[in-house]
Amino acid sequence: MVIGNHIQDIYIDREQAKNEKILVVEDNEDILRLLRSMLKSKGYRVVAAENGDEALRMVNDEEPHLILLDLSLPKIDGYSVCRMLKESENTRHIPIIIVTCKSSIQEKIMGLELGADDYIVKPFCREEVLARVKSLLKMRNLHYRLIQAEKLATLAQVAVSVNHEINNPLCAISANAEIIKMMLAKGIDIDRMNAKVESILGEVDRIKGVIEKLSKATKVVSMEYIAGIQMLDIDQSIERIGYEDTDDK
């Protein structure tokens, strides 16, 4: 925020910042020292790499929450690092701010098209760097919480489905086992006992079928279980790939 000619310092929650790790990738020692100092002054944990090859290794080892990435790097340039990180399923979610001395629109567009989330042009303002870092980390955290909420909602639906699909056969198994226990105490009726055993085996196969379908689920399709409660539609959650399993004819 600008007050007159004075730029107000950026407020950053230090308790939150100490849980966030930033990877700074910069081959210029003076700039690296400056970025490290300004980020640490706000409580962020900072790790550093001086070339593209080292940056890729550190992303896997350190799992940063955000990356400040210089474009003019030795070994592997910043454009290539950005592209490789954004193409990987494991790292594409990490926000990247490209740091460059190239102020042309084309250079900025190239970085953003490769997947960078924001950019800073050297020489940069301390407050601008901190503001952009704070903003991207906030968006990253909101996105993470949204994903976690979706996962919990899906897990709840799976739990309801499992309870619905497996509870009935388990009750049948339990009832038949009790009947067999009573028959053994009173004297064995072979035919009736065989029927109960077959019933138990049938219910076991039913449970196995539910578990097998769950293992093949490729998407989440919901259905109403009772008013206000959703459950996973197991059959519809299995992706059909141009054919259906059929018995040999």
Coordinates of C-alpha atoms in Angstrom, one line a residue:
M1 CA 0.0 0.0 0.0
V2 CA 1.3 3.5 -0.9
I3 CA 0.7 6.3 1.7
G4 CA 1.9 9.5 0.1
N5 CA 5.4 8.7 -1.2
H6 CA 5.9 5.9 1.4
I7 CA 5.2 2.3 0.6
Q8 CA 3.8 0.6 3.7
D9 CA 5.4 -2.7 4.8
I10 CA 3.6 -5.8 3.8
Y11 CA 1.9 -7.6 6.7
I12 CA 2.6 -11.3 6.8
D13 CA 1.5 -13.7 9.5
R14 CA 4.8 -15.1 10.8
E15 CA 3.1 -18.1 12.4
Q16 CA 1.7 -19.0 9.0
A17 CA 4.9 -18.1 7.2
K18 CA 7.1 -20.4 9.3
N19 CA 5.1 -23.4 7.9
E20 CA 5.8 -22.3 4.3
K21 CA 8.9 -23.1 2.4
I22 CA 10.2 -21.1 -0.6
L23 CA 12.8 -22.3 -3.1
V24 CA 14.8 -19.4 -4.5
V25 CA 16.6 -20.3 -7.8
E26 CA 19.1 -17.6 -8.6
D27 CA 22.7 -17.8 -9.9
N28 CA 23.6 -14.2 -8.9
E29 CA 24.9 -14.4 -5.3
D30 CA 24.0 -10.8 -4.4
I31 CA 20.4 -11.2 -5.6
L32 CA 20.1 -14.6 -4.0
R33 CA 21.3 -13.1 -0.7
L34 CA 18.8 -10.2 -1.0
L35 CA 15.8 -12.5 -1.7
R36 CA 16.8 -14.9 1.0
S37 CA 17.1 -12.0 3.6
M38 CA 13.8 -10.4 2.7
L39 CA 11.9 -13.7 2.8
K40 CA 13.5 -14.9 6.1
S41 CA 12.7 -11.5 7.7
K42 CA 9.0 -12.3 7.3
G43 CA 9.4 -15.8 8.8
Y44 CA 9.5 -17.9 5.6
R45 CA 11.7 -21.0 5.4
V46 CA 14.0 -20.5 2.5
V47 CA 16.1 -23.0 0.5
A48 CA 18.2 -22.0 -2.5
A49 CA 19.6 -23.4 -5.8
E50 CA 22.1 -21.7 -8.1
N51 CA 21.3 -23.6 -11.4
G52 CA 18.5 -25.3 -13.1
D53 CA 19.7 -28.9 -12.5
E54 CA 20.1 -28.2 -8.8
A55 CA 16.6 -26.6 -8.7
L56 CA 14.9 -29.7 -10.1
R57 CA 16.7 -31.9 -7.5
M58 CA 15.7 -29.6 -4.7
V59 CA 12.1 -29.5 -5.7
N60 CA 11.9 -33.2 -5.2
D61 CA 13.9 -33.2 -2.0
E62 CA 12.5 -30.1 -0.3
E63 CA 8.9 -30.0 -1.6
P64 CA 8.6 -26.2 -1.5
H65 CA 5.3 -24.4 -1.3
L66 CA 6.4 -21.7 -3.8
I67 CA 9.4 -21.1 -6.2
L68 CA 11.1 -17.9 -7.2
L69 CA 12.8 -18.8 -10.4
D70 CA 15.4 -16.8 -12.3
L71 CA 15.2 -17.3 -16.1
S72 CA 18.9 -16.9 -16.9
L73 CA 20.3 -20.0 -15.2
P74 CA 23.4 -22.1 -16.1
K75 CA 23.0 -25.8 -17.0
I76 CA 19.2 -25.8 -17.4
D77 CA 17.6 -22.4 -18.1
G78 CA 14.6 -21.1 -16.1
Y79 CA 12.2 -21.6 -19.0
S80 CA 13.0 -25.3 -19.2
V81 CA 12.8 -25.7 -15.4
C82 CA 9.4 -24.1 -15.4
R83 CA 8.2 -26.2 -18.3
M84 CA 9.4 -29.5 -16.7
L85 CA 7.8 -28.6 -13.3
K86 CA 4.5 -27.7 -14.8
E87 CA 4.4 -30.8 -17.0
S88 CA 4.9 -33.1 -14.0
E89 CA 1.9 -34.4 -12.1
N90 CA 3.8 -34.2 -8.9
T91 CA 5.0 -30.6 -9.1
R92 CA 2.5 -28.7 -11.4
H93 CA 0.6 -27.4 -8.4
I94 CA 3.6 -25.5 -7.0
P95 CA 3.3 -21.7 -7.7
I96 CA 6.2 -20.3 -9.7
I97 CA 7.2 -16.6 -9.8
I98 CA 9.7 -16.0 -12.6
V99 CA 12.4 -13.4 -11.8
T100 CA 13.9 -11.8 -14.8
C101 CA 15.8 -8.7 -16.0
K102 CA 14.0 -9.0 -19.3
S103 CA 11.2 -6.5 -19.4
S104 CA 9.8 -7.2 -22.9
I105 CA 6.2 -8.3 -23.1
Q106 CA 7.3 -11.3 -25.2
E107 CA 9.6 -12.6 -22.5
K108 CA 6.8 -12.3 -19.9
I109 CA 4.3 -14.0 -22.1
M110 CA 6.7 -16.9 -22.8
G111 CA 7.2 -17.5 -19.1
L112 CA 3.4 -17.4 -18.4
E113 CA 2.6 -19.7 -21.3
L114 CA 5.0 -22.2 -19.8
G115 CA 2.9 -22.2 -16.7
A116 CA 4.5 -19.6 -14.5
D117 CA 1.9 -18.0 -12.1
D118 CA 3.5 -14.6 -11.9
Y119 CA 6.6 -12.6 -12.7
I120 CA 8.9 -10.0 -11.2
V121 CA 11.3 -7.8 -13.2
K122 CA 14.7 -6.8 -11.9
P123 CA 15.5 -4.4 -10.2
F124 CA 12.5 -5.3 -8.0
C125 CA 10.9 -3.6 -5.0
R126 CA 11.0 -5.5 -1.7
E127 CA 7.4 -4.8 -1.0
E128 CA 6.4 -6.0 -4.5
V129 CA 8.2 -9.3 -4.0
L130 CA 6.6 -9.9 -0.6
A131 CA 3.1 -8.9 -1.9
R132 CA 3.3 -11.3 -4.8
V133 CA 4.7 -14.2 -2.7
K134 CA 1.9 -13.6 -0.1
S135 CA -0.8 -13.5 -2.7
L136 CA 0.3 -16.7 -4.5
L137 CA 0.8 -18.6 -1.3
K138 CA -2.7 -17.6 -0.2
M139 CA -4.2 -18.9 -3.5
R140 CA -2.1 -22.0 -3.2
N141 CA -3.4 -22.7 0.4
L142 CA -7.0 -22.0 -0.7
H143 CA -6.7 -24.4 -3.6
Y144 CA -5.1 -27.0 -1.2
R145 CA -8.0 -26.7 1.3
L146 CA -10.5 -27.0 -1.5
I147 CA -8.9 -30.3 -2.7
Q148 CA -8.8 -31.6 0.8
A149 CA -12.5 -30.8 1.3
E150 CA -13.4 -32.5 -2.0
K151 CA -11.4 -35.6 -0.9
L152 CA -13.2 -35.7 2.5
A153 CA -16.6 -35.3 0.8
T154 CA -15.7 -38.2 -1.6
L155 CA -14.4 -40.3 1.4
A156 CA -17.7 -39.7 3.2
Q157 CA -19.7 -40.9 0.1
V158 CA -17.5 -44.0 -0.2
A159 CA -18.1 -44.7 3.5
V160 CA -21.9 -44.5 3.1
S161 CA -21.7 -46.7 0.0
V162 CA -19.6 -49.4 1.7
N163 CA -21.9 -49.3 4.7
H164 CA -24.9 -49.7 2.4
E165 CA -23.5 -52.4 0.1
I166 CA -21.6 -54.5 2.6
N167 CA -23.7 -54.2 5.8
N168 CA -26.6 -56.3 4.4
P169 CA -24.4 -59.3 3.4
L170 CA -22.6 -59.1 6.7
C171 CA -25.9 -59.2 8.5
A172 CA -26.9 -62.2 6.4
I173 CA -23.6 -64.0 7.2
S174 CA -24.0 -63.3 10.9
A175 CA -27.6 -64.6 10.9
N176 CA -26.7 -67.8 9.0
A177 CA -23.7 -68.4 11.2
E178 CA -26.0 -68.2 14.3
I179 CA -28.4 -70.7 12.7
I180 CA -25.6 -73.1 12.0
K181 CA -24.4 -72.7 15.6
M182 CA -27.9 -73.6 16.8
M183 CA -28.1 -76.6 14.5
L184 CA -24.8 -77.9 15.7
A185 CA -26.1 -77.7 19.3
K186 CA -29.4 -79.5 18.5
G187 CA -28.2 -82.0 16.0
I188 CA -27.0 -81.6 12.5
D189 CA -29.5 -81.2 9.6
I190 CA -27.1 -81.7 6.7
D191 CA -29.3 -80.4 3.9
R192 CA -30.3 -77.3 5.8
M193 CA -26.7 -76.7 7.0
N194 CA -25.4 -77.0 3.4
A195 CA -28.0 -74.4 2.3
K196 CA -26.9 -72.0 5.0
V197 CA -23.2 -72.5 4.1
E198 CA -24.0 -71.8 0.5
S199 CA -25.8 -68.6 1.5
I200 CA -22.8 -67.5 3.5
L201 CA -20.5 -68.1 0.5
G202 CA -22.9 -66.2 -1.7
E203 CA -22.8 -63.2 0.6
V204 CA -19.0 -63.4 0.8
D205 CA -18.9 -63.3 -3.1
R206 CA -21.2 -60.3 -3.0
I207 CA -18.8 -58.4 -0.7
K208 CA -15.8 -59.3 -2.9
G209 CA -17.8 -57.9 -5.9
V210 CA -18.3 -54.6 -4.1
I211 CA -14.6 -54.3 -3.2
E212 CA -13.6 -55.2 -6.8
K213 CA -15.8 -52.5 -8.2
L214 CA -14.4 -49.9 -5.7
S215 CA -10.9 -50.8 -6.9
K216 CA -11.9 -50.1 -10.5
A217 CA -13.6 -46.8 -9.9
T218 CA -12.1 -44.0 -12.0
K219 CA -14.5 -41.2 -11.3
V220 CA -16.9 -40.0 -8.6
V221 CA -20.6 -40.3 -9.5
S222 CA -23.0 -39.6 -6.6
M223 CA -26.5 -40.7 -5.9
E224 CA -28.9 -39.9 -3.0
Y225 CA -28.8 -42.5 -0.2
I226 CA -31.4 -40.8 2.0
A227 CA -32.6 -37.2 2.2
G228 CA -29.5 -35.0 2.6
I229 CA -26.9 -37.8 2.4
Q230 CA -25.1 -38.7 -0.8
M231 CA -23.4 -42.0 -1.5
L232 CA -21.1 -43.2 -4.2
D233 CA -22.8 -44.8 -7.2
I234 CA -20.3 -47.6 -7.5
D235 CA -21.5 -49.0 -10.9
Q236 CA -21.6 -45.6 -12.5
S237 CA -18.2 -44.7 -11.1
I238 CA -16.5 -47.4 -13.2
E239 CA -15.4 -46.0 -16.5
R240 CA -16.6 -48.0 -19.4
I241 CA -14.0 -48.3 -22.2
G242 CA -16.0 -49.4 -25.2
Y243 CA -17.0 -52.8 -23.9
E244 CA -18.7 -54.6 -21.0
D245 CA -17.5 -57.6 -19.2
T246 CA -19.6 -60.6 -20.4
D247 CA -19.6 -64.3 -19.6
D248 CA -18.3 -66.6 -22.3
K249 CA -21.0 -67.8 -24.5

